[in-house]
Coordinates of C-alpha atoms in Angstrom, one line a residue:
X936 CA -77.9 -198.7 98.5
X937 CA -77.7 -194.9 97.9
X938 CA -78.3 -192.9 94.7
X939 CA -75.5 -190.3 94.3
X940 CA -73.2 -188.9 91.7
X941 CA -70.2 -191.1 91.4
X942 CA -68.3 -189.5 88.5
X943 CA -65.6 -187.2 89.9
X944 CA -65.5 -185.0 86.9
X945 CA -69.3 -184.5 87.0
X946 CA -69.1 -183.7 90.8
X947 CA -66.4 -181.1 90.0
X948 CA -68.3 -179.6 87.1
X949 CA -71.6 -179.4 89.0
X950 CA -69.9 -177.9 92.1
X951 CA -68.5 -175.0 90.2
X952 CA -71.8 -174.6 88.3
X953 CA -73.7 -174.2 91.6
X954 CA -71.0 -172.1 93.1
X955 CA -71.1 -169.6 90.3
X956 CA -74.8 -169.5 90.3
X957 CA -74.9 -168.7 94.1
X958 CA -71.9 -166.3 94.3
X959 CA -71.6 -162.6 93.4
X960 CA -68.1 -161.9 92.4
X961 CA -68.8 -158.4 91.2
X962 CA -66.7 -156.6 93.9
X963 CA -63.6 -158.7 93.1
X964 CA -61.0 -157.9 90.4
X965 CA -60.4 -160.6 87.8
X966 CA -57.1 -161.7 89.3
X967 CA -58.7 -162.4 92.7
X968 CA -61.7 -164.4 91.3
X969 CA -59.9 -167.8 90.9
X970 CA -58.8 -167.6 94.5
X971 CA -62.2 -166.6 95.6
X972 CA -63.8 -169.5 93.8
X973 CA -61.5 -172.0 95.4
X974 CA -62.1 -170.5 98.8
X975 CA -65.8 -170.9 98.5
X976 CA -65.3 -174.4 97.1
X977 CA -63.2 -175.3 100.1
X978 CA -65.8 -174.2 102.7
X979 CA -69.1 -174.3 100.9
X980 CA -70.1 -170.8 102.1
X981 CA -70.7 -168.2 99.3
X982 CA -71.2 -165.5 101.9
X983 CA -67.5 -165.4 102.6
X984 CA -66.9 -163.4 99.4
X985 CA -67.9 -160.1 101.1
X986 CA -65.1 -160.7 103.7
X987 CA -62.2 -161.2 101.3
X988 CA -59.7 -158.5 101.6
X989 CA -56.5 -157.9 99.6
X990 CA -53.7 -155.4 98.9
X991 CA -51.6 -155.1 95.8
X992 CA -51.7 -157.9 93.3
X993 CA -51.4 -161.0 95.5
X994 CA -52.3 -163.6 92.8
X995 CA -50.1 -162.1 90.1
X996 CA -47.2 -161.5 92.3
X997 CA -47.3 -165.0 94.0
X998 CA -47.7 -166.8 90.7
X999 CA -44.7 -165.0 89.3
X1000 CA -42.7 -165.8 92.3
X1001 CA -43.6 -169.5 92.1
X1002 CA -42.7 -169.5 88.4
X1003 CA -39.3 -168.2 89.4
X1004 CA -38.8 -171.0 91.9
X1005 CA -39.9 -169.3 95.1
X1006 CA -40.3 -171.3 98.4
X1007 CA -43.8 -171.7 100.0
X1008 CA -43.6 -171.1 103.7
X1009 CA -46.6 -172.5 105.7
X1010 CA -47.5 -172.3 109.3
X1011 CA -49.0 -175.8 109.6
X1012 CA -48.2 -179.2 108.1
X1013 CA -51.9 -179.5 107.1
X1014 CA -51.5 -176.5 104.8
X1015 CA -48.5 -178.0 103.1
X1016 CA -50.3 -181.3 102.8
X1017 CA -53.2 -179.7 100.9
X1018 CA -51.0 -178.0 98.3
X1019 CA -51.0 -179.8 95.0
X1020 CA -47.3 -180.3 94.8
X1021 CA -47.3 -182.1 91.4
X1022 CA -48.7 -178.8 89.9
X1023 CA -45.9 -176.6 91.3
X1024 CA -44.1 -175.0 88.4
X1025 CA -40.5 -175.4 89.7
X1026 CA -40.9 -178.2 92.2
X1027 CA -41.0 -175.4 94.7
X1028 CA -40.0 -176.2 98.3
X1029 CA -42.9 -176.2 100.8
X1030 CA -41.4 -175.4 104.1
X1031 CA -43.0 -175.9 107.6
X1032 CA -40.8 -175.4 110.6
X1033 CA -43.4 -176.1 113.3
X1034 CA -41.8 -179.4 114.1
X1035 CA -38.2 -178.2 113.8
X1036 CA -36.3 -179.3 117.0
X1037 CA -35.4 -175.7 117.7
X1038 CA -38.9 -174.5 117.7
X1039 CA -39.9 -175.4 121.3
X1040 CA -36.8 -173.7 122.8
X1041 CA -37.5 -170.5 120.8
X1042 CA -41.1 -170.6 122.0
X1043 CA -40.1 -171.0 125.6
X1044 CA -37.4 -168.3 125.4
X1045 CA -39.8 -165.8 123.9
X1046 CA -42.9 -166.8 125.9
X1047 CA -44.9 -167.3 122.7
X1048 CA -46.5 -170.2 120.8
X1049 CA -44.7 -172.8 118.8
X1050 CA -46.4 -171.5 115.7
X1051 CA -45.0 -168.0 116.3
X1052 CA -41.5 -169.5 117.1
X1053 CA -41.5 -171.4 113.9
X1054 CA -41.7 -168.2 111.9
X1055 CA -38.4 -167.1 113.5
X1056 CA -36.8 -170.0 111.6
X1057 CA -37.9 -168.7 108.2
X1058 CA -35.3 -165.9 108.1
X1059 CA -33.1 -167.5 105.5
X1060 CA -36.0 -168.5 103.2
X1061 CA -38.5 -165.7 103.5
X1062 CA -37.2 -163.3 100.8
X1063 CA -39.5 -163.4 97.7
X1064 CA -41.3 -166.5 99.1
X1065 CA -45.0 -167.1 99.2
X1066 CA -46.0 -167.1 102.9
X1067 CA -49.2 -169.0 103.7
X1068 CA -51.1 -169.0 107.1
X1069 CA -54.0 -171.5 107.6
X1070 CA -53.9 -172.0 111.3
X1071 CA -52.2 -169.8 113.9
X1072 CA -53.0 -166.1 114.5
X1073 CA -49.8 -165.8 116.5
X1074 CA -47.7 -166.9 113.5
X1075 CA -49.2 -164.1 111.4
X1076 CA -48.6 -161.6 114.2
X1077 CA -45.0 -162.8 114.4
X1078 CA -44.5 -162.4 110.6
X1079 CA -45.8 -158.8 110.8
X1080 CA -43.4 -158.1 113.7
X1081 CA -40.4 -159.5 111.7
X1082 CA -41.3 -157.3 108.7
X1083 CA -41.6 -154.3 111.0
X1084 CA -38.1 -155.1 112.3
X1085 CA -36.7 -155.1 108.8
X1086 CA -36.9 -158.8 107.8
X1087 CA -36.7 -159.6 104.0
X1088 CA -40.1 -159.2 102.3
X1089 CA -42.0 -162.1 101.0
X1090 CA -43.5 -162.0 97.5
X1091 CA -47.0 -162.2 99.0
X1092 CA -48.9 -163.3 102.1
X1093 CA -51.9 -165.5 102.0
X1094 CA -53.5 -165.3 105.5
X1095 CA -56.3 -167.5 106.7
X1096 CA -55.8 -168.0 110.4
X1097 CA -58.9 -169.5 112.0
X1098 CA -60.5 -169.5 115.4
X1099 CA -61.9 -167.4 118.3
X1100 CA -58.7 -165.9 119.8
X1101 CA -56.7 -163.6 117.6
X1102 CA -57.8 -164.8 114.2
X1103 CA -60.0 -161.7 113.4
X1104 CA -57.5 -159.3 115.0
X1105 CA -54.4 -160.8 113.3
X1106 CA -56.0 -160.5 109.9
X1107 CA -57.0 -156.9 110.6
X1108 CA -53.4 -156.2 111.6
X1109 CA -52.2 -157.6 108.3
X1110 CA -54.6 -155.3 106.4
X1111 CA -53.3 -152.3 108.4
X1112 CA -49.6 -153.1 108.4
X1113 CA -48.8 -155.1 105.2
X1114 CA -47.4 -152.0 103.6
X1115 CA -46.3 -152.7 100.1
X1116 CA -46.4 -156.5 100.5
X1117 CA -49.2 -158.0 98.5
X1118 CA -51.7 -160.0 100.5
X1119 CA -55.1 -161.7 100.5
X1120 CA -57.0 -162.7 103.6
X1121 CA -60.5 -163.4 104.9
X1122 CA -61.8 -161.1 107.6
X1123 CA -63.4 -162.7 110.7
X1124 CA -63.0 -166.0 112.4
X1125 CA -63.3 -168.3 109.3
X1126 CA -60.2 -169.7 107.7
X1127 CA -58.2 -172.9 108.2
X1128 CA -55.7 -175.1 106.4
X1129 CA -58.1 -176.3 103.7
X1130 CA -58.8 -172.7 102.7
X1131 CA -55.2 -171.7 102.8
X1132 CA -54.2 -174.6 100.6
X1133 CA -57.1 -173.9 98.2
X1134 CA -55.8 -170.3 97.7
X1135 CA -52.4 -171.6 96.7
X1136 CA -54.0 -174.3 94.5
X1137 CA -55.9 -171.6 92.7
X1138 CA -52.6 -170.2 91.4
X1139 CA -51.7 -173.7 90.2
X1140 CA -55.0 -174.6 88.6
X1141 CA -56.4 -171.3 87.3
X1142 CA -60.1 -170.8 86.8
X1143 CA -62.2 -173.9 86.7
X1144 CA -64.0 -174.1 83.4

């Protein structure tokens, strides 16, 4: 009934061919480019490239951590679901505590969201982990508060909160307060679970040929 490309390999190849033709990666270092490509591929918006911000060597540091067996801590189940677990180098644990039975009580006690409360349950797993945010600005804010209070440092932070309330501000807070922790983020309202998972998958897949 419809004429369309059916071969998945051809769809993939043409997608990256178009992406590279329409994108200007000149401001990005080589280590960031595979992540940038996957971010554009996930949302279909080449213009996001100008809003990618980073500190340190987030891709290199995160990849090394994963190769050493690091955990991946995610703020939403959808982020974890999007990560290509079969490609993880050490069968790394992907941990989401949003639905932990203790999370609602912590949220009520601290008058904060469940997403922020879930971060409080990361204490024993956070050191040298890859921390990934694809949903909640309050979770990213809580992570920064914990680090300010002396919590163990993750290997890197991949931050893509999305939305109209707090997303832009939380990512700017990360840029200002990440300190020596490597990070990558996307300024503004755009983000989401698909983009967060795509950033992790970029580490696992490398640059699409």
